[in-house]
mmCIF file of C-alpha atoms in Angstrom:
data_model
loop_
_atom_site.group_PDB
_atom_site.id
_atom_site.type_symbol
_atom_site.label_atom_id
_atom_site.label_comp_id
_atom_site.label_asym_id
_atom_site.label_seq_id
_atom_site.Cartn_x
_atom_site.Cartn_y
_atom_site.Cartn_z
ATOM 1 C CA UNK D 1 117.394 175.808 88.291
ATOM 2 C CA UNK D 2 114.917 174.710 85.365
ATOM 3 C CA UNK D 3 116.224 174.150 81.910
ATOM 4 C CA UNK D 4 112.524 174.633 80.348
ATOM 5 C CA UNK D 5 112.539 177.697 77.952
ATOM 6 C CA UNK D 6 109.566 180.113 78.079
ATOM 7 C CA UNK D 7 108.670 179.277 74.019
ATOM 8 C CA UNK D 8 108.211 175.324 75.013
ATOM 9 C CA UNK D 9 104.999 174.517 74.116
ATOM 10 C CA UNK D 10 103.493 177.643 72.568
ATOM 11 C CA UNK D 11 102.322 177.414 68.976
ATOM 12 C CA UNK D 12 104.832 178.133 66.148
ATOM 13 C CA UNK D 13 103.138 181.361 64.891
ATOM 14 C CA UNK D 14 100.251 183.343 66.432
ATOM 15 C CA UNK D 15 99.261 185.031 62.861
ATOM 16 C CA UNK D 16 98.890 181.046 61.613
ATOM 17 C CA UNK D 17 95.349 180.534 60.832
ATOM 18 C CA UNK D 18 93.638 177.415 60.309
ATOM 19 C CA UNK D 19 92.306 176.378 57.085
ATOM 20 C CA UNK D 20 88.600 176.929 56.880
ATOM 21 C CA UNK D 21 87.369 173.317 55.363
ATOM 22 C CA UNK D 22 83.894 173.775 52.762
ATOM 23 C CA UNK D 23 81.059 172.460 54.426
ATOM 24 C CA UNK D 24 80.266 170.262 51.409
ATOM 25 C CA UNK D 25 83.172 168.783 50.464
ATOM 26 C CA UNK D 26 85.591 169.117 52.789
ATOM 27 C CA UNK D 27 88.138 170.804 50.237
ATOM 28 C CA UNK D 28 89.877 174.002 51.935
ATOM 29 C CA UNK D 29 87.458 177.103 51.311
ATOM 30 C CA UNK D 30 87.906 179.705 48.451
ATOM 31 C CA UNK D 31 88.553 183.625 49.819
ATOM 32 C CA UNK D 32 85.565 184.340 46.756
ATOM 33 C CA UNK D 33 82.705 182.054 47.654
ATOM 34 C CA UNK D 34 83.815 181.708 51.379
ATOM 35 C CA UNK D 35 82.973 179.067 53.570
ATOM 36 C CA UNK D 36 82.616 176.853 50.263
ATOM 37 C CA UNK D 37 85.413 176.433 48.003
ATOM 38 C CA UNK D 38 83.499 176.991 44.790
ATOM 39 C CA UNK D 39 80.091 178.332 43.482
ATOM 40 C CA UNK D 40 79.270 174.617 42.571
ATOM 41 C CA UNK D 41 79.150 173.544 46.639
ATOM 42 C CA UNK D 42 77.663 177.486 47.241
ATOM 43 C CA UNK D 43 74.781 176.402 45.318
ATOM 44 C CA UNK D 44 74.484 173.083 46.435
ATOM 45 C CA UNK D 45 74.361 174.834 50.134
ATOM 46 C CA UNK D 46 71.381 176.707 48.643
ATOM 47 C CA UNK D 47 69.640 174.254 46.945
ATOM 48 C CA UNK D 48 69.355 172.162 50.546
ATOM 49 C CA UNK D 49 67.915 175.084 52.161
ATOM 50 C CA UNK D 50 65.527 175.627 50.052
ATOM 51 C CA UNK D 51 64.134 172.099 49.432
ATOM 52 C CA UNK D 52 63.471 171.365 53.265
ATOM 53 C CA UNK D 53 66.995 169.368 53.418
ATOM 54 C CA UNK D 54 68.424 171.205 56.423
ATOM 55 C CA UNK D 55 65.071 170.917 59.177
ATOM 56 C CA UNK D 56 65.626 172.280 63.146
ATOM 57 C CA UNK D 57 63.084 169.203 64.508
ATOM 58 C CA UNK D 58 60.875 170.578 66.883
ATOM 59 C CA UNK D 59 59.258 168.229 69.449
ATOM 60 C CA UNK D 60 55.422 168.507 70.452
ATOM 61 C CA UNK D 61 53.812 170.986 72.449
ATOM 62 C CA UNK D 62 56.342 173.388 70.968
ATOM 63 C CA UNK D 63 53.702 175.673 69.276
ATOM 64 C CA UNK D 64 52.567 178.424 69.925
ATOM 65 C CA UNK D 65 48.733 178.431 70.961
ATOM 66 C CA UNK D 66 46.907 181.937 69.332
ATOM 67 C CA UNK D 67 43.770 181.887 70.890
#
């Protein structure tokens, strides 16, 4: 006979969702300016793209030759 219910160990609710955290500041994210928690960080986001901040580094020999 085991005394272990079928609910031990499952999560407390199912329609729980986590909080999204801005990728800036770490403050929890705003529904309006989702994944950032305010236009400030949105733009701060944009600004980085934009001057070069946020680079994929490519190693050599990754080009591709146009002959």
């Amino acid at each position: 006979m085991s005394d272990e219910s079928p609910d031990r160990g499952a999560p407390a609710s199912k329609s729980a969702k986590p909080i999204r955290r801005c990728p800036i500041c770490n403050r929890p994210a705003a529904e309006a300016v989702r994944p950032f928690c305010s236009p400030r960080c949105r733009d701060v986001d944009l600004h980085r793209w934009l001057s070069g901040s946020y680079v994929i580094p490519a190693a050599e020999g990754d080009e591709d030759d146009v002959e």
